[in-house]
PDB file of C-alpha atoms in Angstrom:
ATOM      1  CA  MET A   1      -2.855  39.478 -13.634  1.00 50.00           C
ATOM      2  CA  LYS A   2      -6.168  37.562 -12.796  1.00 58.00           C
ATOM      3  CA  LYS A   3      -6.272  36.140 -16.251  1.00 63.00           C
ATOM      4  CA  ALA A   4      -2.685  34.972 -16.080  1.00 60.00           C
ATOM      5  CA  LEU A   5      -3.237  33.376 -12.668  1.00 60.00           C
ATOM      6  CA  SER A   6      -6.449  31.651 -13.943  1.00 66.00           C
ATOM      7  CA  ALA A   7      -4.578  30.339 -16.975  1.00 68.00           C
ATOM      8  CA  ALA A   8      -1.726  29.049 -14.834  1.00 69.00           C
ATOM      9  CA  LEU A   9      -4.079  27.254 -12.461  1.00 74.00           C
ATOM     10  CA  LEU A  10      -6.122  25.830 -15.304  1.00 76.00           C
ATOM     11  CA  GLY A  11      -2.854  24.540 -16.805  1.00 84.00           C
ATOM     12  CA  VAL A  12      -2.351  22.357 -13.801  1.00 90.00           C
ATOM     13  CA  PHE A  13      -5.280  20.168 -14.681  1.00 90.00           C
ATOM     14  CA  CYS A  14      -5.764  20.760 -18.347  1.00 90.00           C
ATOM     15  CA  ARG A  15      -4.335  18.548 -21.079  1.00 89.00           C
ATOM     16  CA  SER A  16      -2.597  21.390 -22.903  1.00 72.00           C
ATOM     17  CA  GLY A  17      -0.965  22.730 -19.855  1.00 59.00           C
ATOM     18  CA  SER A  18      -0.473  26.386 -19.043  1.00 48.00           C
ATOM     19  CA  PRO A  19       0.950  28.761 -21.756  1.00 45.00           C
ATOM     20  CA  LEU A  20       2.779  30.536 -18.963  1.00 39.00           C
ATOM     21  CA  PHE A  21       4.305  27.335 -17.596  1.00 40.00           C
ATOM     22  CA  SER A  22       5.074  26.047 -21.081  1.00 39.00           C
ATOM     23  CA  ALA A  23       7.164  29.029 -21.827  1.00 38.00           C
ATOM     24  CA  LEU A  24       9.469  28.329 -18.808  1.00 34.00           C
ATOM     25  CA  PRO A  25      12.369  25.929 -19.045  1.00 38.00           C
ATOM     26  CA  LYS A  26      11.283  22.441 -18.009  1.00 50.00           C
ATOM     27  CA  ARG A  27      12.835  21.292 -14.808  1.00 57.00           C
ATOM     28  CA  GLN A  28      14.835  18.028 -15.167  1.00 68.00           C
ATOM     29  CA  THR A  29      14.025  15.848 -12.184  1.00 81.00           C
ATOM     30  CA  HIS A  30      16.127  12.829 -13.281  1.00 92.00           C
ATOM     31  CA  ASP A  31      19.635  12.382 -14.636  1.00 90.00           C
ATOM     32  CA  GLU A  32      20.288  11.497 -18.244  1.00 95.00           C
ATOM     33  CA  ALA A  33      20.888   7.821 -17.546  1.00 96.00           C
ATOM     34  CA  TYR A  34      17.322   7.417 -16.151  1.00 97.00           C
ATOM     35  CA  TYR A  35      15.769   9.232 -19.194  1.00 96.00           C
ATOM     36  CA  SER A  36      17.791   7.121 -21.525  1.00 97.00           C
ATOM     37  CA  HIS A  37      16.732   3.844 -19.784  1.00 97.00           C
ATOM     38  CA  ARG A  38      13.022   4.848 -19.562  1.00 97.00           C
ATOM     39  CA  ASP A  39      12.725   6.240 -23.141  1.00 97.00           C
ATOM     40  CA  GLY A  40      14.571   3.202 -24.618  1.00 98.00           C
ATOM     41  CA  GLU A  41      12.379   0.683 -22.864  1.00 98.00           C
ATOM     42  CA  ALA A  42       9.234   2.672 -23.831  1.00 98.00           C
ATOM     43  CA  ALA A  43      10.262   2.635 -27.542  1.00 98.00           C
ATOM     44  CA  ARG A  44      10.921  -1.118 -27.311  1.00 98.00           C
ATOM     45  CA  LEU A  45       7.467  -1.743 -25.787  1.00 98.00           C
ATOM     46  CA  ARG A  46       5.641   0.365 -28.422  1.00 98.00           C
ATOM     47  CA  ALA A  47       7.299  -1.801 -31.170  1.00 98.00           C
ATOM     48  CA  LEU A  48       6.107  -5.114 -29.678  1.00 98.00           C
ATOM     49  CA  PRO A  49       3.019  -6.979 -31.003  1.00 97.00           C
ATOM     50  CA  GLN A  50       0.010  -5.883 -28.956  1.00 98.00           C
ATOM     51  CA  GLU A  51      -3.698  -5.542 -28.872  1.00 98.00           C
ATOM     52  CA  ARG A  52      -5.178  -2.092 -28.840  1.00 98.00           C
ATOM     53  CA  PHE A  53      -8.494  -1.605 -27.054  1.00 98.00           C
ATOM     54  CA  GLU A  54     -10.895   1.305 -26.605  1.00 98.00           C
ATOM     55  CA  ILE A  55     -13.628   1.929 -24.093  1.00 98.00           C
ATOM     56  CA  ARG A  56     -15.657   4.978 -23.025  1.00 98.00           C
ATOM     57  CA  SER A  57     -15.049   6.549 -19.706  1.00 96.00           C
ATOM     58  CA  GLY A  58     -17.851   7.407 -17.259  1.00 91.00           C
ATOM     59  CA  ARG A  59     -17.404  10.989 -18.522  1.00 93.00           C
ATOM     60  CA  GLY A  60     -17.953   9.831 -22.160  1.00 96.00           C
ATOM     61  CA  GLU A  61     -14.319  10.223 -23.281  1.00 97.00           C
ATOM     62  CA  ARG A  62     -12.465   7.765 -25.513  1.00 98.00           C
ATOM     63  CA  LEU A  63      -9.946   5.697 -23.495  1.00 98.00           C
ATOM     64  CA  VAL A  64      -7.161   3.641 -25.131  1.00 98.00           C
ATOM     65  CA  GLY A  65      -5.472   0.619 -23.708  1.00 98.00           C
ATOM     66  CA  HIS A  66      -2.579  -1.621 -24.898  1.00 98.00           C
ATOM     67  CA  TYR A  67      -2.330  -5.409 -24.112  1.00 98.00           C
ATOM     68  CA  PHE A  68       0.910  -7.391 -24.387  1.00 98.00           C
ATOM     69  CA  HIS A  69       0.829 -11.149 -24.314  1.00 97.00           C
ATOM     70  CA  GLY A  70       3.509 -12.775 -22.126  1.00 95.00           C
ATOM     71  CA  GLU A  71       4.827 -16.281 -21.719  1.00 89.00           C
ATOM     72  CA  GLY A  72       2.108 -17.624 -19.368  1.00 89.00           C
ATOM     73  CA  ASP A  73      -1.409 -18.964 -19.805  1.00 92.00           C
ATOM     74  CA  GLY A  74      -2.944 -15.501 -20.178  1.00 94.00           C
ATOM     75  CA  LYS A  75      -4.673 -15.705 -16.817  1.00 96.00           C
ATOM     76  CA  ARG A  76      -2.290 -13.375 -14.851  1.00 98.00           C
ATOM     77  CA  ILE A  77      -2.361  -9.808 -15.860  1.00 98.00           C
ATOM     78  CA  ALA A  78      -0.191  -6.953 -14.573  1.00 98.00           C
ATOM     79  CA  PHE A  79      -2.163  -3.713 -15.003  1.00 98.00           C
ATOM     80  CA  LEU A  80       0.298  -0.859 -14.917  1.00 98.00           C
ATOM     81  CA  ILE A  81      -1.072   2.669 -14.377  1.00 98.00           C
ATOM     82  CA  HIS A  82       0.849   5.809 -15.277  1.00 98.00           C
ATOM     83  CA  GLY A  83       1.144   9.134 -13.527  1.00 97.00           C
ATOM     84  CA  TYR A  84       0.583  12.834 -14.141  1.00 96.00           C
ATOM     85  CA  ARG A  85       1.345  13.921 -17.751  1.00 94.00           C
ATOM     86  CA  SER A  86       2.853  10.559 -18.546  1.00 96.00           C
ATOM     87  CA  GLU A  87       1.544   7.780 -20.802  1.00 97.00           C
ATOM     88  CA  HIS A  88       1.387   3.991 -20.962  1.00 98.00           C
ATOM     89  CA  ALA A  89       4.632   3.056 -22.603  1.00 98.00           C
ATOM     90  CA  GLU A  90       6.816   5.520 -20.848  1.00 97.00           C
ATOM     91  CA  THR A  91       5.669   3.939 -17.571  1.00 97.00           C
ATOM     92  CA  ALA A  92       5.377   0.251 -18.482  1.00 98.00           C
ATOM     93  CA  GLY A  93       8.374  -0.294 -20.635  1.00 98.00           C
ATOM     94  CA  MET A  94      10.852  -0.750 -17.798  1.00 98.00           C
ATOM     95  CA  TYR A  95       8.709  -3.437 -16.273  1.00 98.00           C
ATOM     96  CA  TRP A  96       7.867  -5.604 -19.335  1.00 98.00           C
ATOM     97  CA  ASP A  97      10.778  -8.015 -19.038  1.00 98.00           C
ATOM     98  CA  TYR A  98      10.075  -8.596 -15.307  1.00 98.00           C
ATOM     99  CA  TYR A  99       6.343  -9.375 -15.715  1.00 98.00           C
ATOM    100  CA  ARG A 100       6.775 -11.431 -18.885  1.00 97.00           C
ATOM    101  CA  SER A 101       9.379 -13.619 -17.172  1.00 97.00           C
ATOM    102  CA  ARG A 102       6.973 -14.231 -14.244  1.00 97.00           C
ATOM    103  CA  GLY A 103       4.157 -15.473 -16.602  1.00 97.00           C
ATOM    104  CA  PHE A 104       2.134 -12.283 -16.687  1.00 98.00           C
ATOM    105  CA  ASP A 105       0.521 -10.540 -19.556  1.00 98.00           C
ATOM    106  CA  LEU A 106       0.793  -6.784 -19.326  1.00 98.00           C
ATOM    107  CA  PHE A 107      -1.928  -4.163 -19.786  1.00 98.00           C
ATOM    108  CA  CYS A 108      -1.467  -0.504 -19.689  1.00 98.00           C
ATOM    109  CA  CYS A 109      -3.821   2.382 -20.572  1.00 98.00           C
ATOM    110  CA  ASP A 110      -3.688   6.066 -21.234  1.00 98.00           C
ATOM    111  CA  HIS A 111      -5.758   8.190 -18.756  1.00 98.00           C
ATOM    112  CA  GLU A 112      -8.122  10.862 -19.886  1.00 97.00           C
ATOM    113  CA  ALA A 113      -6.196  13.819 -21.306  1.00 96.00           C
ATOM    114  CA  HIS A 114      -3.023  11.699 -21.673  1.00 97.00           C
ATOM    115  CA  GLY A 115      -1.344   9.839 -24.541  1.00 96.00           C
ATOM    116  CA  GLU A 116      -3.741   8.511 -27.127  1.00 97.00           C
ATOM    117  CA  SER A 117      -6.937   8.896 -24.993  1.00 98.00           C
ATOM    118  CA  GLY A 118      -9.363  11.729 -25.432  1.00 97.00           C
ATOM    119  CA  GLY A 119     -10.410  14.413 -22.972  1.00 95.00           C
ATOM    120  CA  LYS A 120      -9.214  17.785 -21.617  1.00 94.00           C
ATOM    121  CA  TYR A 121      -8.916  17.404 -17.908  1.00 94.00           C
ATOM    122  CA  ILE A 122      -6.810  15.582 -15.273  1.00 95.00           C
ATOM    123  CA  GLY A 123      -8.511  14.232 -12.207  1.00 95.00           C
ATOM    124  CA  PHE A 124      -5.506  13.468  -9.996  1.00 95.00           C
ATOM    125  CA  GLY A 125      -6.965  10.007  -9.337  1.00 95.00           C
ATOM    126  CA  CYS A 126     -10.601  11.007  -8.878  1.00 93.00           C
ATOM    127  CA  PHE A 127     -12.042   9.921 -12.176  1.00 95.00           C
ATOM    128  CA  GLU A 128      -8.975   7.904 -13.164  1.00 97.00           C
ATOM    129  CA  ALA A 129      -9.892   5.369 -10.529  1.00 97.00           C
ATOM    130  CA  ASP A 130     -13.398   4.994 -11.954  1.00 97.00           C
ATOM    131  CA  ASP A 131     -11.919   4.550 -15.437  1.00 98.00           C
ATOM    132  CA  CYS A 132      -9.471   1.914 -14.341  1.00 98.00           C
ATOM    133  CA  LEU A 133     -12.280  -0.030 -12.728  1.00 98.00           C
ATOM    134  CA  LYS A 134     -14.021  -0.016 -16.046  1.00 98.00           C
ATOM    135  CA  TRP A 135     -10.847  -1.350 -17.576  1.00 98.00           C
ATOM    136  CA  ILE A 136     -10.846  -4.250 -15.126  1.00 98.00           C
ATOM    137  CA  ASP A 137     -14.492  -4.987 -16.065  1.00 98.00           C
ATOM    138  CA  PHE A 138     -13.452  -4.930 -19.720  1.00 98.00           C
ATOM    139  CA  LEU A 139     -10.441  -7.266 -19.150  1.00 98.00           C
ATOM    140  CA  THR A 140     -12.604  -9.711 -17.128  1.00 98.00           C
ATOM    141  CA  GLU A 141     -15.204  -9.852 -19.939  1.00 98.00           C
ATOM    142  CA  ARG A 142     -12.551 -10.138 -22.667  1.00 97.00           C
ATOM    143  CA  PHE A 143     -10.268 -12.738 -21.060  1.00 97.00           C
ATOM    144  CA  GLY A 144     -12.530 -14.562 -18.576  1.00 97.00           C
ATOM    145  CA  GLU A 145     -13.824 -14.530 -15.067  1.00 96.00           C
ATOM    146  CA  ASP A 146     -10.767 -16.532 -13.888  1.00 97.00           C
ATOM    147  CA  ILE A 147      -8.111 -13.899 -14.630  1.00 98.00           C
ATOM    148  CA  GLN A 148      -6.001 -12.623 -11.748  1.00 98.00           C
ATOM    149  CA  ILE A 149      -4.856  -9.040 -11.760  1.00 98.00           C
ATOM    150  CA  LEU A 150      -1.959  -7.255 -10.133  1.00 98.00           C
ATOM    151  CA  LEU A 151      -2.382  -3.438 -10.005  1.00 98.00           C
ATOM    152  CA  HIS A 152       0.836  -1.507 -10.269  1.00 98.00           C
ATOM    153  CA  GLY A 153       0.573   2.326 -10.166  1.00 98.00           C
ATOM    154  CA  PHE A 154       3.101   5.107 -10.231  1.00 98.00           C
ATOM    155  CA  SER A 155       2.820   8.609  -8.799  1.00 97.00           C
ATOM    156  CA  MET A 156      -0.680   9.803  -9.670  1.00 97.00           C
ATOM    157  CA  GLY A 157      -1.262   6.242 -10.903  1.00 98.00           C
ATOM    158  CA  ALA A 158      -0.208   4.955  -7.468  1.00 98.00           C
ATOM    159  CA  ALA A 159      -2.810   7.283  -5.846  1.00 97.00           C
ATOM    160  CA  THR A 160      -5.225   5.876  -8.370  1.00 98.00           C
ATOM    161  CA  VAL A 161      -4.739   2.282  -7.516  1.00 98.00           C
ATOM    162  CA  MET A 162      -5.124   3.106  -3.742  1.00 98.00           C
ATOM    163  CA  LEU A 163      -8.365   4.975  -4.513  1.00 98.00           C
ATOM    164  CA  MET A 164      -9.540   1.949  -6.518  1.00 97.00           C
ATOM    165  CA  ALA A 165      -8.767  -0.571  -3.795  1.00 98.00           C
ATOM    166  CA  PRO A 166     -11.947  -0.534  -1.738  1.00 97.00           C
ATOM    167  CA  ARG A 167     -13.992  -1.122  -4.925  1.00 97.00           C
ATOM    168  CA  CYS A 168     -11.842  -3.680  -6.622  1.00 98.00           C
ATOM    169  CA  PRO A 169     -13.404  -6.979  -7.626  1.00 98.00           C
ATOM    170  CA  ALA A 170     -12.073 -10.301  -6.079  1.00 97.00           C
ATOM    171  CA  ASN A 171      -9.821 -10.998  -9.197  1.00 98.00           C
ATOM    172  CA  VAL A 172      -7.528  -8.107  -8.028  1.00 98.00           C
ATOM    173  CA  LYS A 173      -5.040 -10.062  -5.987  1.00 98.00           C
ATOM    174  CA  ALA A 174      -2.399  -7.545  -5.123  1.00 98.00           C
ATOM    175  CA  ILE A 175      -1.435  -3.844  -5.469  1.00 98.00           C
ATOM    176  CA  VAL A 176       1.901  -2.017  -5.868  1.00 98.00           C
ATOM    177  CA  GLU A 177       1.900   1.661  -5.133  1.00 98.00           C
ATOM    178  CA  ASP A 178       5.102   3.352  -6.322  1.00 98.00           C
ATOM    179  CA  SER A 179       5.633   7.027  -5.300  1.00 98.00           C
ATOM    180  CA  GLY A 180       1.950   7.844  -4.619  1.00 98.00           C
ATOM    181  CA  TYR A 181       0.683  10.674  -2.534  1.00 97.00           C
ATOM    182  CA  GLN A 182      -1.606  10.469   0.446  1.00 96.00           C
ATOM    183  CA  SER A 183      -4.013  12.971  -0.952  1.00 95.00           C
ATOM    184  CA  ALA A 184      -4.348  15.153  -4.143  1.00 93.00           C
ATOM    185  CA  ALA A 185      -5.041  18.248  -2.041  1.00 92.00           C
ATOM    186  CA  GLY A 186      -1.890  17.653   0.065  1.00 92.00           C
ATOM    187  CA  GLN A 187       0.299  17.060  -2.981  1.00 94.00           C
ATOM    188  CA  LEU A 188      -0.990  20.083  -4.897  1.00 92.00           C
ATOM    189  CA  LYS A 189      -0.635  22.388  -1.929  1.00 90.00           C
ATOM    190  CA  GLY A 190       3.090  21.781  -2.127  1.00 84.00           C
ATOM    191  CA  GLN A 191       3.056  22.913  -5.703  1.00 83.00           C
ATOM    192  CA  VAL A 192       0.556  25.772  -5.851  1.00 87.00           C
ATOM    193  CA  GLY A 193       0.643  26.931  -2.132  1.00 89.00           C
ATOM    194  CA  PRO A 194      -1.911  29.552  -1.202  1.00 89.00           C
ATOM    195  CA  PHE A 195      -3.606  29.144  -4.658  1.00 88.00           C
ATOM    196  CA  LEU A 196      -4.876  25.657  -3.655  1.00 91.00           C
ATOM    197  CA  PRO A 197      -8.477  26.807  -2.779  1.00 91.00           C
ATOM    198  CA  ALA A 198      -8.711  28.615  -6.057  1.00 90.00           C
ATOM    199  CA  LEU A 199      -7.414  25.595  -7.929  1.00 90.00           C
ATOM    200  CA  THR A 200      -9.836  23.256  -6.179  1.00 91.00           C
ATOM    201  CA  LEU A 201     -12.728  25.551  -7.006  1.00 92.00           C
ATOM    202  CA  LEU A 202     -11.743  25.786 -10.630  1.00 89.00           C
ATOM    203  CA  HIS A 203     -11.261  22.029 -10.849  1.00 90.00           C
ATOM    204  CA  ARG A 204     -14.725  21.399  -9.403  1.00 92.00           C
ATOM    205  CA  LEU A 205     -16.434  23.992 -11.686  1.00 91.00           C
ATOM    206  CA  ILE A 206     -14.663  23.141 -14.902  1.00 90.00           C
ATOM    207  CA  ALA A 207     -13.682  19.446 -14.590  1.00 89.00           C
ATOM    208  CA  GLY A 208     -16.618  18.456 -12.403  1.00 90.00           C
ATOM    209  CA  VAL A 209     -14.554  16.834  -9.712  1.00 87.00           C
ATOM    210  CA  ASP A 210     -14.016  17.534  -6.008  1.00 91.00           C
ATOM    211  CA  LEU A 211     -10.271  17.036  -5.358  1.00 90.00           C
ATOM    212  CA  ARG A 212     -11.093  16.348  -1.684  1.00 87.00           C
ATOM    213  CA  LYS A 213     -12.317  12.900  -2.800  1.00 88.00           C
ATOM    214  CA  ALA A 214      -8.776  11.935  -3.988  1.00 92.00           C
ATOM    215  CA  ASP A 215      -7.743  10.833  -0.449  1.00 96.00           C
ATOM    216  CA  ALA A 216      -5.647   7.613  -0.843  1.00 95.00           C
ATOM    217  CA  GLY A 217      -5.049   7.322   2.906  1.00 93.00           C
ATOM    218  CA  ALA A 218      -8.779   7.279   3.660  1.00 95.00           C
ATOM    219  CA  ALA A 219      -9.360   4.680   0.874  1.00 96.00           C
ATOM    220  CA  LEU A 220      -6.802   2.335   2.288  1.00 96.00           C
ATOM    221  CA  ARG A 221      -8.709   2.121   5.566  1.00 95.00           C
ATOM    222  CA  GLU A 222     -11.449   0.390   3.747  1.00 95.00           C
ATOM    223  CA  THR A 223      -9.438  -2.480   2.081  1.00 95.00           C
ATOM    224  CA  ARG A 224      -7.110  -5.386   2.991  1.00 96.00           C
ATOM    225  CA  ILE A 225      -5.620  -6.345  -0.391  1.00 98.00           C
ATOM    226  CA  PRO A 226      -2.018  -7.278  -0.120  1.00 98.00           C
ATOM    227  CA  MET A 227       0.126  -4.273  -0.967  1.00 98.00           C
ATOM    228  CA  LEU A 228       3.715  -3.272  -1.677  1.00 98.00           C
ATOM    229  CA  PHE A 229       4.690   0.372  -0.931  1.00 98.00           C
ATOM    230  CA  VAL A 230       7.653   1.712  -2.909  1.00 98.00           C
ATOM    231  CA  GLN A 231       9.369   5.024  -2.951  1.00 98.00           C
ATOM    232  CA  GLY A 232      12.793   6.541  -3.528  1.00 98.00           C
ATOM    233  CA  ARG A 233      14.197   8.379  -0.517  1.00 98.00           C
ATOM    234  CA  GLU A 234      15.406  11.270  -2.648  1.00 97.00           C
ATOM    235  CA  ASP A 235      12.054  11.931  -4.391  1.00 97.00           C
ATOM    236  CA  PRO A 236      11.829  15.653  -5.158  1.00 95.00           C
ATOM    237  CA  THR A 237       8.293  15.413  -6.630  1.00 95.00           C
ATOM    238  CA  VAL A 238       6.235  13.523  -4.053  1.00 96.00           C
ATOM    239  CA  PRO A 239       7.824  14.074  -0.648  1.00 96.00           C
ATOM    240  CA  PHE A 240       9.287  10.762   0.705  1.00 97.00           C
ATOM    241  CA  ARG A 241       7.193  11.062   3.879  1.00 96.00           C
ATOM    242  CA  ASN A 242       4.094   9.897   1.993  1.00 97.00           C
ATOM    243  CA  ALA A 243       5.105   6.232   1.575  1.00 96.00           C
ATOM    244  CA  PRO A 244       6.158   5.500   5.098  1.00 97.00           C
ATOM    245  CA  ALA A 245       2.995   7.190   6.393  1.00 97.00           C
ATOM    246  CA  LEU A 246       0.794   5.142   4.072  1.00 97.00           C
ATOM    247  CA  TYR A 247       2.679   1.976   4.921  1.00 98.00           C
ATOM    248  CA  GLU A 248       2.430   2.419   8.690  1.00 96.00           C
ATOM    249  CA  SER A 249      -1.294   3.201   8.565  1.00 95.00           C
ATOM    250  CA  TYR A 250      -2.265   0.291   6.403  1.00 97.00           C
ATOM    251  CA  ARG A 251      -3.820  -2.627   8.227  1.00 96.00           C
ATOM    252  CA  GLY A 252      -3.777  -5.236   5.414  1.00 96.00           C
ATOM    253  CA  GLU A 253      -0.910  -7.560   4.420  1.00 97.00           C
ATOM    254  CA  LYS A 254       1.901  -5.360   3.372  1.00 98.00           C
ATOM    255  CA  ASP A 255       5.620  -4.916   2.522  1.00 98.00           C
ATOM    256  CA  CYS A 256       7.715  -1.905   1.601  1.00 98.00           C
ATOM    257  CA  LEU A 257      10.792  -0.919  -0.451  1.00 98.00           C
ATOM    258  CA  PHE A 258      12.366   2.447   0.236  1.00 98.00           C
ATOM    259  CA  VAL A 259      15.401   3.018  -2.017  1.00 98.00           C
ATOM    260  CA  ASP A 260      18.354   5.098  -1.107  1.00 98.00           C
ATOM    261  CA  GLY A 261      19.440   7.403  -3.864  1.00 97.00           C
ATOM    262  CA  ALA A 262      16.317   7.003  -5.966  1.00 98.00           C
ATOM    263  CA  ARG A 263      14.254   9.933  -7.117  1.00 97.00           C
ATOM    264  CA  HIS A 264      10.663  10.002  -8.320  1.00 97.00           C
ATOM    265  CA  VAL A 265       9.643   6.535  -9.708  1.00 98.00           C
ATOM    266  CA  GLU A 266      13.266   5.669 -10.076  1.00 98.00           C
ATOM    267  CA  SER A 267      13.340   2.622  -7.776  1.00 98.00           C
ATOM    268  CA  MET A 268      13.322   0.007 -10.591  1.00 98.00           C
ATOM    269  CA  HIS A 269      16.164   1.949 -12.353  1.00 98.00           C
ATOM    270  CA  VAL A 270      18.283   2.252  -9.252  1.00 98.00           C
ATOM    271  CA  ALA A 271      17.561  -1.103  -7.507  1.00 98.00           C
ATOM    272  CA  PRO A 272      16.093  -3.581  -9.985  1.00 98.00           C
ATOM    273  CA  GLU A 273      17.144  -6.661  -8.080  1.00 98.00           C
ATOM    274  CA  ALA A 274      15.638  -5.460  -4.833  1.00 98.00           C
ATOM    275  CA  TYR A 275      12.462  -4.378  -6.585  1.00 98.00           C
ATOM    276  CA  ALA A 276      12.114  -7.759  -8.304  1.00 98.00           C
ATOM    277  CA  GLU A 277      12.659  -9.571  -5.011  1.00 98.00           C
ATOM    278  CA  LYS A 278       9.882  -7.581  -3.387  1.00 98.00           C
ATOM    279  CA  LEU A 279       7.579  -8.198  -6.351  1.00 98.00           C
ATOM    280  CA  ASP A 280       8.316 -11.984  -6.264  1.00 98.00           C
ATOM    281  CA  ALA A 281       7.407 -12.162  -2.614  1.00 98.00           C
ATOM    282  CA  LEU A 282       4.185 -10.334  -3.164  1.00 98.00           C
ATOM    283  CA  ILE A 283       3.234 -12.550  -6.141  1.00 98.00           C
ATOM    284  CA  GLY A 284       4.176 -15.627  -4.296  1.00 97.00           C
ATOM    285  CA  LYS A 285       1.819 -14.748  -1.457  1.00 96.00           C
ATOM    286  CA  ALA A 286      -1.111 -13.299  -3.413  1.00 97.00           C
ATOM    287  CA  PHE A 287      -1.437 -15.470  -6.487  1.00 95.00           C
ATOM    288  CA  SER A 288      -2.503 -19.046  -6.689  1.00 74.00           C
TER     289      SER A 288
END
């Protein structure tokens, strides 16, 4: 029993997942129309001309990023950051047309233990934030000190961009957090319940990270970068209460989009015109 419990807990933050959980039917959290839209746009993005970059994480793992040139002058970059057990194209595909039409290039990476990148463990934003800051340094060196970056994160990626915010360089002009959680511990408690202390201990001993550091709410108290907070009101994965709480507590320039009928990271799928309008307003204020 102890071995089974340990394997299940390890599976929460290991790349391979838990054999116990893998044997169970996967819960569908979206309808088929969403999956068709997401997967079709992901396939289209993968087929586009792109530059493939590699760097090493602070933990020594190989990280892979993908760069798509848009229709602008190459100085505006939308950096899209995926969530838990997702990958770059699955997340960014649905947003390519929007950002390209607004004069942005698009960059998206695979986190450690996701997609094409190496590594075994998932940090729930802890070391992903450090890695994405390394990607910003790479992009600045590669494309020039005068680039302007918009960070756009989803779910765990949204928590990641909030954790990054206090340490972002001046060329990060705006942030979009879509369906992010206030803290990793709070989010995981809803999933593993009384096993959270055991999971936290295992994560610290095996992955070398203290989940208590993944506190997006605390990080936002230390930054004033213009931000857009987005979430679907019917989100079954990250409880909807997270976004309004983060929005209300933030003291920087801000806006929000809370979409009726949208589940987890479905807002662009359900309300594309409203989403585009909010992004246009953010870009108009934050970018020169």
